[in-house]
Short mmCIF file of C-alpha atoms in Angstrom, two decimals:
data_model
loop_
_atom_site.label_atom_id
_atom_site.label_comp_id
_atom_site.label_asym_id
_atom_site.label_seq_id
_atom_site.Cartn_x
_atom_site.Cartn_y
_atom_site.Cartn_z
CA MET A 16 35.08 43.08 45.13
CA GLU A 17 31.45 43.11 45.96
CA PRO A 18 29.15 43.33 42.90
CA ARG A 19 28.26 47.24 42.99
CA THR A 20 24.50 48.33 43.22
CA ARG A 21 24.64 51.88 42.64
CA VAL A 22 26.39 54.16 40.41
CA ASP A 23 26.40 57.67 38.98
CA LEU A 24 25.66 58.39 34.77
CA ASN A 25 27.51 61.38 34.00
CA SER A 26 28.04 63.21 30.41
CA ASP A 27 29.52 66.40 29.15
CA LEU A 28 27.25 68.95 28.01
CA GLY A 29 26.74 72.33 27.70
CA GLU A 30 29.16 72.14 24.37
CA SER A 31 27.38 74.34 21.76
CA PHE A 32 28.89 77.71 21.14
CA GLY A 33 27.56 80.21 19.22
CA ALA A 34 25.59 79.30 15.95
CA TRP A 35 27.23 75.46 16.48
CA ARG A 36 25.18 73.11 17.98
CA MET A 37 26.47 70.10 19.96
CA GLY A 38 24.64 67.24 21.03
CA ASP A 39 20.47 67.24 22.65
CA ASP A 40 21.57 68.57 26.03
CA ALA A 41 17.68 68.36 26.60
CA ALA A 42 17.17 64.91 26.27
CA MET A 43 20.50 63.59 27.94
CA LEU A 44 19.64 65.65 30.99
CA ARG A 45 16.40 63.47 31.82
CA LEU A 46 19.11 60.08 31.35
CA VAL A 47 22.26 61.22 33.37
CA THR A 48 22.41 62.08 37.20
CA SER A 49 25.76 64.25 36.78
CA ALA A 50 26.37 66.99 33.88
CA ASN A 51 29.95 67.63 33.56
CA VAL A 52 29.16 71.66 31.55
CA ALA A 53 31.80 73.03 29.75
CA CYS A 54 33.00 76.66 30.96
CA GLY A 55 33.78 78.74 27.56
CA PHE A 56 37.38 77.27 27.27
CA HIS A 57 36.88 73.75 24.99
CA ALA A 58 33.25 74.88 24.21
CA GLY A 59 29.93 76.67 25.79
CA ASP A 60 28.88 80.12 25.67
CA PRO A 61 27.30 82.06 28.65
CA SER A 62 23.97 81.55 27.17
CA THR A 63 24.48 77.62 26.51
CA MET A 64 26.34 77.59 30.07
CA LEU A 65 23.32 78.97 31.84
CA ALA A 66 20.50 77.01 29.50
CA THR A 67 22.32 73.92 30.58
CA CYS A 68 22.41 74.93 34.30
CA ARG A 69 18.68 75.64 34.20
CA LEU A 70 17.94 72.68 32.58
CA ALA A 71 20.30 70.13 34.84
CA ALA A 72 18.36 72.06 38.32
CA GLU A 73 15.14 70.99 36.60
CA ASN A 74 15.71 68.05 36.21
CA ALA A 75 17.85 67.51 39.90
CA VAL A 76 20.87 66.51 37.76
CA ALA A 77 24.20 67.76 39.34
CA VAL A 78 26.21 70.46 37.75
CA GLY A 79 30.24 69.74 37.30
CA ALA A 80 32.82 72.04 36.05
CA HIS A 81 34.14 70.67 32.76
CA VAL A 82 37.32 72.39 32.94
CA SER A 83 40.32 72.29 30.04
CA TYR A 84 42.46 74.02 28.36
CA ARG A 85 41.90 77.29 26.06
CA ASP A 86 41.43 75.67 23.21
CA LEU A 87 38.44 76.31 21.26
CA ALA A 88 39.57 75.58 17.91
CA GLY A 89 40.40 72.11 18.81
CA PHE A 90 37.21 71.44 20.86
CA GLY A 91 40.60 71.02 24.18
CA ARG A 92 41.85 68.00 22.66
CA ARG A 93 44.98 68.94 21.82
CA SER A 94 47.78 68.60 24.36
CA MET A 95 49.05 71.75 25.46
CA ASP A 96 52.19 72.47 27.08
CA VAL A 97 50.65 75.35 30.02
CA PRO A 98 52.94 76.47 32.61
CA SER A 99 51.69 74.91 35.84
CA ALA A 100 50.81 78.62 37.30
CA GLU A 101 48.89 79.76 34.17
CA LEU A 102 46.72 76.18 34.51
CA ARG A 103 45.79 77.09 37.87
CA ASP A 104 44.59 80.27 37.11
CA GLU A 105 42.94 79.19 33.92
CA VAL A 106 41.12 76.50 35.91
CA LEU A 107 39.89 79.13 38.42
CA TYR A 108 38.66 81.13 36.20
CA GLN A 109 36.33 78.25 34.37
CA LEU A 110 35.53 77.12 38.05
CA ALA A 111 34.52 81.12 39.09
CA ALA A 112 32.48 81.71 35.56
CA LEU A 113 30.61 78.49 36.00
CA ALA A 114 29.61 78.52 39.65
CA GLY A 115 28.10 82.43 38.90
CA ILE A 116 26.09 81.02 36.04
CA ALA A 117 24.75 77.46 38.39
CA ARG A 118 23.88 80.21 41.02
CA VAL A 119 22.05 82.50 39.22
CA ALA A 120 19.99 79.00 37.39
CA GLY A 121 19.33 77.83 40.91
CA THR A 122 22.05 75.38 41.75
CA ALA A 123 25.36 75.24 42.63
CA VAL A 124 29.02 73.45 40.85
CA ARG A 125 29.00 70.42 43.05
CA TYR A 126 32.10 68.72 41.70
CA VAL A 127 34.87 68.82 38.90
CA LYS A 128 35.69 67.32 35.98
CA PRO A 129 38.87 68.06 33.28
CA HIS A 130 37.48 67.76 29.81
CA GLY A 131 39.59 65.80 26.63
CA ALA A 132 43.54 66.20 26.65
CA LEU A 133 43.94 68.15 30.16
CA TYR A 134 41.94 65.07 31.36
CA ASN A 135 44.15 62.36 29.43
CA ARG A 136 47.38 64.90 30.40
CA ILE A 137 46.87 64.83 33.90
CA VAL A 138 47.07 60.82 34.12
CA HIS A 139 50.53 61.01 33.76
CA ASP A 140 51.79 64.65 34.41
CA GLU A 141 52.44 65.47 37.89
CA ALA A 142 52.86 68.93 37.29
CA GLN A 143 49.84 69.38 35.51
CA ALA A 144 48.01 67.26 37.48
CA ALA A 145 49.30 69.26 40.94
CA ALA A 146 47.94 73.06 39.06
CA VAL A 147 44.43 71.32 38.57
CA VAL A 148 44.42 69.98 41.86
CA THR A 149 45.68 73.35 43.46
CA ALA A 150 43.08 75.62 41.66
CA VAL A 151 40.13 73.42 42.75
CA ALA A 152 41.62 73.40 46.64
CA ALA A 153 41.81 77.07 46.63
CA PHE A 154 38.33 77.61 45.14
CA ASP A 155 36.51 75.22 46.97
CA PRO A 156 38.33 72.11 49.08
CA ALA A 157 34.80 70.32 49.43
CA LEU A 158 34.56 69.90 46.01
CA PRO A 159 35.38 66.13 44.60
CA LEU A 160 37.35 65.70 41.45
CA LEU A 161 36.18 63.14 39.09
CA GLY A 162 39.09 61.28 36.83
CA LEU A 163 40.68 58.37 36.05
CA PRO A 164 41.56 55.60 38.85
CA GLY A 165 45.60 55.07 39.16
CA SER A 166 46.14 58.82 37.64
CA ALA A 167 48.52 61.09 38.79
CA VAL A 168 45.61 63.25 39.13
CA GLU A 169 44.23 60.97 41.79
CA ARG A 170 47.53 61.02 44.05
CA ALA A 171 47.62 64.63 43.86
CA ALA A 172 44.31 65.08 44.85
CA ALA A 173 44.73 63.03 47.80
CA GLU A 174 47.83 65.04 48.83
CA HIS A 175 45.62 68.04 49.40
CA GLY A 176 42.65 66.34 50.83
CA ILE A 177 40.05 66.53 48.05
CA ARG A 178 37.79 63.86 46.99
CA PHE A 179 38.72 61.84 44.29
CA VAL A 180 35.87 59.97 42.56
CA PRO A 181 37.04 57.47 39.51
CA GLU A 182 35.10 56.88 36.74
CA ALA A 183 35.36 54.65 33.59
CA PHE A 184 33.89 55.30 30.16
CA VAL A 185 30.78 53.30 28.34
CA ASP A 186 32.05 54.59 24.37
CA ARG A 187 35.35 54.74 24.69
CA GLY A 188 37.92 52.25 24.22
CA TYR A 189 40.64 50.57 27.17
CA ARG A 190 44.05 49.38 26.72
CA ALA A 191 45.28 46.91 28.79
CA ASP A 192 47.00 49.49 30.82
CA GLY A 193 43.76 50.96 31.96
CA THR A 194 43.80 54.03 30.19
CA LEU A 195 41.88 55.46 27.49
CA VAL A 196 42.66 54.44 23.82
CA PRO A 197 43.49 57.62 21.63
CA ARG A 198 40.83 59.09 20.00
CA THR A 199 43.57 58.92 16.61
CA GLU A 200 43.74 55.05 17.00
CA PRO A 201 41.26 52.73 16.04
CA GLY A 202 38.84 51.72 18.57
CA ALA A 203 38.69 54.65 20.31
CA VAL A 204 34.93 55.37 20.01
CA LEU A 205 32.56 52.49 20.47
CA SER A 206 29.34 52.64 18.80
CA ASP A 207 27.18 49.22 18.93
CA VAL A 208 24.47 50.41 21.46
CA THR A 209 23.26 46.96 22.59
CA ALA A 210 27.22 45.80 23.57
CA ILE A 211 28.17 49.29 25.22
CA ALA A 212 24.72 48.81 27.44
CA ALA A 213 26.25 45.34 28.39
CA ARG A 214 29.87 46.80 28.90
CA ALA A 215 27.93 49.41 31.39
CA VAL A 216 26.28 46.90 33.51
CA ARG A 217 29.41 44.91 33.62
CA MET A 218 31.59 47.52 34.53
CA ALA A 219 29.32 49.09 37.08
CA ARG A 220 28.18 46.01 38.88
CA ASP A 221 31.86 43.56 38.38
CA GLY A 222 34.33 46.63 38.03
CA VAL A 223 35.97 45.06 35.04
CA VAL A 224 36.03 45.92 31.29
CA GLU A 225 37.44 44.25 28.14
CA SER A 226 40.27 46.41 26.45
CA VAL A 227 40.75 46.55 23.15
CA ASP A 228 43.28 43.61 23.24
CA GLY A 229 40.72 41.23 24.84
CA ALA A 230 42.25 41.36 28.44
CA PRO A 231 40.49 41.88 31.00
CA VAL A 232 40.47 45.23 32.81
CA ALA A 233 40.04 46.23 36.46
CA VAL A 234 37.66 49.76 36.56
CA ALA A 235 36.39 50.26 40.00
CA ALA A 236 34.10 53.71 38.97
CA ASP A 237 31.59 55.29 41.12
CA SER A 238 30.69 57.31 37.74
CA LEU A 239 30.28 56.01 34.43
CA CYS A 240 30.43 58.77 31.31
CA VAL A 241 28.45 58.68 28.26
CA HIS A 242 29.78 61.39 26.11
CA GLY A 243 27.22 63.64 24.98
CA ASP A 244 29.02 64.59 21.29
CA THR A 245 28.93 60.62 20.88
CA PRO A 246 26.76 60.33 17.37
CA GLY A 247 23.66 58.40 18.79
CA ALA A 248 24.72 59.36 22.36
CA VAL A 249 21.05 59.40 23.68
CA ARG A 250 19.97 56.36 22.31
CA MET A 251 23.41 55.22 23.57
CA ALA A 252 22.45 56.65 27.32
CA GLU A 253 18.55 55.51 27.24
CA ALA A 254 20.19 51.61 26.57
CA VAL A 255 23.03 52.06 29.56
CA ARG A 256 19.92 53.30 32.04
CA ARG A 257 17.34 50.45 30.90
CA GLY A 258 20.67 47.50 31.47
CA LEU A 259 21.54 49.23 34.63
CA ASP A 260 17.85 49.38 35.91
CA GLU A 261 17.38 45.76 34.43
CA ALA A 262 20.74 44.63 36.46
CA GLY A 263 19.11 45.87 39.69
CA ILE A 264 22.01 48.70 39.97
CA ALA A 265 20.55 52.32 40.83
CA VAL A 266 21.59 55.16 39.33
CA ARG A 267 22.04 57.80 41.51
CA ALA A 268 24.85 61.07 41.81
CA PHE A 269 28.06 60.85 43.63
CA VAL A 270 27.19 63.76 45.81
#
């Protein structure tokens, strides 16, 4: 594999809700190139969605729909047995909501990224993966879908002619099989900024990350994610950007 010279940097943003404030979107939007904006089902409200899209437009950051299970209480991190047709319709609803908000903010939805438990579920659940992809294809088949490489949703996207963009997580632990360590287990969320920056460079340039067991794992990622709700997220994103810049890796949106 040839060393990579370009990568996207994405973050989950717009996750405040009412009086509950989450993260520093203004700071993050000066560092990332793609913003996964919550659509109101796991977090986000109309005012937050509009403000986030406006900030993204001002910073020339690509807006993506961060679709989720309908789970405000659990922040979208509880796996749910939603019937396929219902899940398809709920993804459609979220896409339509954010697309309208984005248009008013002077931008547009450029891609889709599932959130939390839905993201992890469609790594292996063929039915739910198909439901998500069917919704994207019905709404706009030109929208790329961001997800974990080697997943059920990647296969479903290929079947429907949807562009799939593989991503990797700079601040999450990996198992040897390339899946993420569940947040309920040790090593799931990383916090050492220096180590995370070095890890991001290795992911982007060499397509490799070390698993929690110490084994090298292949990660052919076109986009790197730094979570906006991780403690110290801004400092982490700054370190990652600096590390990529120093390694000669251009940070550009994939759309």
